mmCIF file of C-alpha atoms in Angstrom:
data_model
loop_
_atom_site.group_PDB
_atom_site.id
_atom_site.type_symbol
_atom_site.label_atom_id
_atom_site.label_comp_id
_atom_site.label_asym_id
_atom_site.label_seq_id
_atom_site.Cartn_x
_atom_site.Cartn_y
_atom_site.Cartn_z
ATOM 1 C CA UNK A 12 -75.572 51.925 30.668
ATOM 2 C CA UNK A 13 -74.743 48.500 31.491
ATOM 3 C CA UNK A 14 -71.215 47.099 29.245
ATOM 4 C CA UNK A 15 -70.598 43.467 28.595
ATOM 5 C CA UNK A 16 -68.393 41.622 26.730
ATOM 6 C CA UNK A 17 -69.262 38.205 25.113
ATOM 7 C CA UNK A 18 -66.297 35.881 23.897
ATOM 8 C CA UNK A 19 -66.659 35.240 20.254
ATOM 9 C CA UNK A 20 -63.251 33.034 20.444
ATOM 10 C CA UNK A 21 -63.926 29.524 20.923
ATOM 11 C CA UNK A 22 -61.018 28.894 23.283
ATOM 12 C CA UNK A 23 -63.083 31.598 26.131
ATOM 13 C CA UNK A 24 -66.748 29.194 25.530
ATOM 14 C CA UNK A 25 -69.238 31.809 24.538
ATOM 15 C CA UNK A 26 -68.777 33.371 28.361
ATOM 16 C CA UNK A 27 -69.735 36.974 28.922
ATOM 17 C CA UNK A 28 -67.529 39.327 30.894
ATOM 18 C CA UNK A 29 -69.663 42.376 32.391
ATOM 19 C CA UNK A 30 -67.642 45.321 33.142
ATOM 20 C CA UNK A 31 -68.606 47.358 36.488
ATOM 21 C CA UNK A 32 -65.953 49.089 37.354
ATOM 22 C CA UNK A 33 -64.806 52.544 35.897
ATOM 23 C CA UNK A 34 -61.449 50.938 34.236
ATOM 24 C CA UNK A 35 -60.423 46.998 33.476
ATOM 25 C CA UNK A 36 -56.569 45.911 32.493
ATOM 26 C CA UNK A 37 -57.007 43.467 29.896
ATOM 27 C CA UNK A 38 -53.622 40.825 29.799
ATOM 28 C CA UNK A 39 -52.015 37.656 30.510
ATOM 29 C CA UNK A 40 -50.335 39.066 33.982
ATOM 30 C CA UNK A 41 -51.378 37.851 37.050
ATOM 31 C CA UNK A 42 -52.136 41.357 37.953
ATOM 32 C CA UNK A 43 -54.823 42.267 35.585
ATOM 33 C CA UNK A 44 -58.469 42.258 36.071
ATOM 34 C CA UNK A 45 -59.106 40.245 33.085
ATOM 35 C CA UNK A 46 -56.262 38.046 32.692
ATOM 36 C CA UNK A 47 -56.317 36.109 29.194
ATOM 37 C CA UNK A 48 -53.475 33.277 29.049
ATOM 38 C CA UNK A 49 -52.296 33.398 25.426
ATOM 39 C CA UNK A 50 -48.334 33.622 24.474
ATOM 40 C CA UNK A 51 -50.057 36.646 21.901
ATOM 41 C CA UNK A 52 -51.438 38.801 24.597
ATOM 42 C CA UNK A 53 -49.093 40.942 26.757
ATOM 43 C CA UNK A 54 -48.355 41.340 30.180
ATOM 44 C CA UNK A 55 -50.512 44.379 30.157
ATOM 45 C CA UNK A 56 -52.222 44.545 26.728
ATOM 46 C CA UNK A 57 -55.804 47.026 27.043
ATOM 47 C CA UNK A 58 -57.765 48.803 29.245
ATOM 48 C CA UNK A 59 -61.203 49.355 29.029
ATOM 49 C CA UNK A 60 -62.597 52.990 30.952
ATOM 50 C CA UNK A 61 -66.450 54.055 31.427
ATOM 51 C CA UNK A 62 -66.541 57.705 31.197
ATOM 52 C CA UNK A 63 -69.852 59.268 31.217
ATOM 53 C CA UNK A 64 -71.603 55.987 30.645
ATOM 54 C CA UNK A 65 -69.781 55.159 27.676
ATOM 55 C CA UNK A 66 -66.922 52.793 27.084
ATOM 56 C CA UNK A 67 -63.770 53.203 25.564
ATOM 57 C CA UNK A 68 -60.908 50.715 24.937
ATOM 58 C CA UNK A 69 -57.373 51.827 24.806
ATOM 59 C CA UNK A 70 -54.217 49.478 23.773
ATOM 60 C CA UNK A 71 -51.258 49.450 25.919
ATOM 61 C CA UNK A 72 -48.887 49.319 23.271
ATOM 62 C CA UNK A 73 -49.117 45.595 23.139
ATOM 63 C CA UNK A 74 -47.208 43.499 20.982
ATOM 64 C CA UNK A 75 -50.051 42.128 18.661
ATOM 65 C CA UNK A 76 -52.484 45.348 18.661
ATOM 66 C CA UNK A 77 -55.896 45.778 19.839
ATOM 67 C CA UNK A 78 -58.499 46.229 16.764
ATOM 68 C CA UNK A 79 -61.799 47.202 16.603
ATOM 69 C CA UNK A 80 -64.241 45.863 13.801
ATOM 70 C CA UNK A 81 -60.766 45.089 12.217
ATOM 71 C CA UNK A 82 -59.354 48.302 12.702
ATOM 72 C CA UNK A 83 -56.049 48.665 14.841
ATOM 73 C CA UNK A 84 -56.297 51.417 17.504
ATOM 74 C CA UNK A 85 -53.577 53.542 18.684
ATOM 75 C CA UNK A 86 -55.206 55.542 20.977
ATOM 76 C CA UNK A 87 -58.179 55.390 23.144
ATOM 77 C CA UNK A 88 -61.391 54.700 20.967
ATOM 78 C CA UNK A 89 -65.090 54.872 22.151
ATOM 79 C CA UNK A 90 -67.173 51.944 21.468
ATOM 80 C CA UNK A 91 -70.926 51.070 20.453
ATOM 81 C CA UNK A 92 -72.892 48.097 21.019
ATOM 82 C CA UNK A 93 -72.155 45.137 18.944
ATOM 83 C CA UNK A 94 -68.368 46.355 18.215
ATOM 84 C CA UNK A 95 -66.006 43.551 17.715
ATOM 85 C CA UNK A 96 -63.262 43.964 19.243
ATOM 86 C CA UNK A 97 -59.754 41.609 19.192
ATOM 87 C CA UNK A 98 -56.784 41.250 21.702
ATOM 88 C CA UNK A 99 -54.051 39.349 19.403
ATOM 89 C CA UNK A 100 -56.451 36.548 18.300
ATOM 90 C CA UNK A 101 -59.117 36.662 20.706
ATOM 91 C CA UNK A 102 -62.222 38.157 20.073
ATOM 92 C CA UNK A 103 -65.382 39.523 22.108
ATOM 93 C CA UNK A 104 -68.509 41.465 21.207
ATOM 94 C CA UNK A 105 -69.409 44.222 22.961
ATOM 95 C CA UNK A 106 -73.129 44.523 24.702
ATOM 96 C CA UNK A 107 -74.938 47.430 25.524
ATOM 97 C CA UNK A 108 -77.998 47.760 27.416
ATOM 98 C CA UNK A 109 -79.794 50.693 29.131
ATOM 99 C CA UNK A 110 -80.140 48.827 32.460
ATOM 100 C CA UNK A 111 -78.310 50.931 35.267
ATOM 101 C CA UNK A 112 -75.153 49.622 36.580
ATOM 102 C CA UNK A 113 -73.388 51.393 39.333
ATOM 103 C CA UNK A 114 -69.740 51.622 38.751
ATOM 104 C CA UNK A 115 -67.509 50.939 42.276
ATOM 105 C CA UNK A 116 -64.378 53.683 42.828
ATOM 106 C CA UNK A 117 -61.556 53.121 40.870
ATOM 107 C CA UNK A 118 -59.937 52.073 44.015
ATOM 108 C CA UNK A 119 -62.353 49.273 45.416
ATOM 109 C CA UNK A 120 -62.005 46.232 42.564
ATOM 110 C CA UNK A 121 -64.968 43.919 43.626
ATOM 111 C CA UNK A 122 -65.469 41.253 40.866
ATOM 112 C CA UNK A 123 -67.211 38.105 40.932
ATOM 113 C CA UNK A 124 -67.218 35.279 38.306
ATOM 114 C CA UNK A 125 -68.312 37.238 34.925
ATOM 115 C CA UNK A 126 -67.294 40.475 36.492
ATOM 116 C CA UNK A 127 -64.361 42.677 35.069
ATOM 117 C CA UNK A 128 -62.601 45.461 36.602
ATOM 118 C CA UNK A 129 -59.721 47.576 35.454
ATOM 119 C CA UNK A 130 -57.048 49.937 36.314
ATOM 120 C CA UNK A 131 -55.821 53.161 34.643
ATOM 121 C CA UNK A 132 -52.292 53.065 32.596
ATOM 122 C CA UNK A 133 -50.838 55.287 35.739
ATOM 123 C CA UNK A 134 -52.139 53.422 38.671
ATOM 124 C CA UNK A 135 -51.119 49.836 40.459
ATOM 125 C CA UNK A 136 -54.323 47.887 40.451
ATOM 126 C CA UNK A 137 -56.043 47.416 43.908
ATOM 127 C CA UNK A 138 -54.784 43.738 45.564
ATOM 128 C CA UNK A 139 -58.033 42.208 45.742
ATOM 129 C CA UNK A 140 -58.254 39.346 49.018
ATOM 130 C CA UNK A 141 -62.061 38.757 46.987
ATOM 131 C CA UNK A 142 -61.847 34.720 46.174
ATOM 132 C CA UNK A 143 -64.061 35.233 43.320
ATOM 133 C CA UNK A 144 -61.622 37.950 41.339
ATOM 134 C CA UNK A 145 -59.225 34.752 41.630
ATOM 135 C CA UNK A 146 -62.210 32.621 40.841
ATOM 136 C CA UNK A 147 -63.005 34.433 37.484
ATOM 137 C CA UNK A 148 -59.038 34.512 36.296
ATOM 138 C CA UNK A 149 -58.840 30.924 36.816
ATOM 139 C CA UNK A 150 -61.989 30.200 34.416
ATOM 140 C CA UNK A 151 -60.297 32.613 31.857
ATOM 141 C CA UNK A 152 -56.978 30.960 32.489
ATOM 142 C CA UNK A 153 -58.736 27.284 32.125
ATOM 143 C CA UNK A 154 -60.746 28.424 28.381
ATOM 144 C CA UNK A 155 -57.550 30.272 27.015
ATOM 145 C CA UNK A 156 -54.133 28.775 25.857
ATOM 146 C CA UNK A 157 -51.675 28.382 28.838
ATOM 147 C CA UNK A 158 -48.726 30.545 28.813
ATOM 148 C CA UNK A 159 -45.362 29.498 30.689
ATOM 149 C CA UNK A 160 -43.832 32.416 32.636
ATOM 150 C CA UNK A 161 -40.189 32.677 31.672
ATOM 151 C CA UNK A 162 -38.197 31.975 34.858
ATOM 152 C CA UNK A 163 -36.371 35.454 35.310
ATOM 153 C CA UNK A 164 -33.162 33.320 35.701
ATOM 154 C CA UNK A 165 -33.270 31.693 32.149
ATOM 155 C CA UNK A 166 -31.453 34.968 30.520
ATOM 156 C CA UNK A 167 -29.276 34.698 32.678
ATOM 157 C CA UNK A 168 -28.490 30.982 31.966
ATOM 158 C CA UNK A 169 -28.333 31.971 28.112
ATOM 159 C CA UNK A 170 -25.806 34.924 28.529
ATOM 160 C CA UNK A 171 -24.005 32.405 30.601
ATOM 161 C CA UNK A 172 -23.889 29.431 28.054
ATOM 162 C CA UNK A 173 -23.157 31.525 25.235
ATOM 163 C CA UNK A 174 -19.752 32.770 26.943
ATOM 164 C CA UNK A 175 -19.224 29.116 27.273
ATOM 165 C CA UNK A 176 -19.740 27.659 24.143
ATOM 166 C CA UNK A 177 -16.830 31.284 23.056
ATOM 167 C CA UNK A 178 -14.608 30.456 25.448
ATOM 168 C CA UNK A 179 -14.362 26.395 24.182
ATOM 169 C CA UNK A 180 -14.526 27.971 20.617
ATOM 170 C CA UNK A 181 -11.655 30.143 21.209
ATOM 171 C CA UNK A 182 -9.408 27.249 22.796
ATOM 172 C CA UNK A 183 -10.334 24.871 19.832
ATOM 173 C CA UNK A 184 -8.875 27.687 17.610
ATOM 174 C CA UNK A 185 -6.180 28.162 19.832
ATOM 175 C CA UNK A 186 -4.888 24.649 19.509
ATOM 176 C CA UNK A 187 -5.479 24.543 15.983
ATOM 177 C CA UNK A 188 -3.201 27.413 14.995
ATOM 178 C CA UNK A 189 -0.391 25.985 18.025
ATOM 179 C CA UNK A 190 -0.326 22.788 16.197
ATOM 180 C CA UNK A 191 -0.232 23.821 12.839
ATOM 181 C CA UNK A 192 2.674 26.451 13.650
ATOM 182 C CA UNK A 193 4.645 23.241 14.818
#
């Protein structure tokens, strides 16, 4: 059985998204084998496995849910030909079709431009050297809403100013009560 994915959102153009590999991380890290650049997808939102020819999709407890025909899933969920299924706001269809597709070991991740490959919940994915895996993120990442990474410093800087902005609060009060107590 041979498992694509057409993009029914108009911000991913109509492309298709064939999946040949056993499992595919669908999210908006860097990381993932399908990386979709939207502030509503998470870091590590689904995964798609192929067991025994058939598909399933499980969410990865994202933030916005993973639905199919509608329907949020909370566990992993087989699906059929011409499912529709959503990450946050994006959709895709899915496409069956009895052609043969020979799935690569979960840990060799060859992709090329309308290829998808995944990783299971308990495993790093493979670093792929492969231009084309970088190739296909970077036409997802130019069709989907861009997503600024948070620079792990900017906590940091808010904790910081907020202790600030006390400390000047507390000696405004300070002199307040000194010079009314003159």
């Amino acid at each position: 059985m041979k498992w694509t994915l057409q993009a029914i959102s108009s911000e991913l153009d109509n492309q298709n998204f064939e999946i040949i590999d056993s499992t595919v991380l669908v999210g908006r890290h860097q990381n993932c084998n399908l990386v979709l650049q939207s502030s509503k997808i998470s870091r590590k939102h689904a995964a798609f496995h192929i067991k025994d020819q058939q598909l399933w999709l499980e969410d990865l407890q994202s933030s916005n849910g993973t639905f199919i025909n509608e329907i949020q899933i909370d566990r992993p969920t087989q699906l059929e030909s011409d499912d529709v299924i959503q990450f946050a706001d994006l959709q895709f269809r899915v496409l069956a079709s009895n052609e043969s597709t020979t799935y690569a070991n979960e840990d060799t991740q060859n992709a090329d431009v309308n290829d998808v490959a995944h990783e299971s919940t308990h495993q790093q994915p493979a670093q792929s050297n492969d231009a084309s895996v970088e190739q296909k993120q970077s036409v997802v990442k130019d069709h989907a809403t861009e997503v600024q990474e948070t620079p792990s410093k900017a906590p940091q800087q808010s904790s910081r100013m907020v202790g600030i902005v006390i400390f000047v609060v507390a000696i405004i009060i300070a002199f307040v009560v000194w010079s009314m107590s003159k």
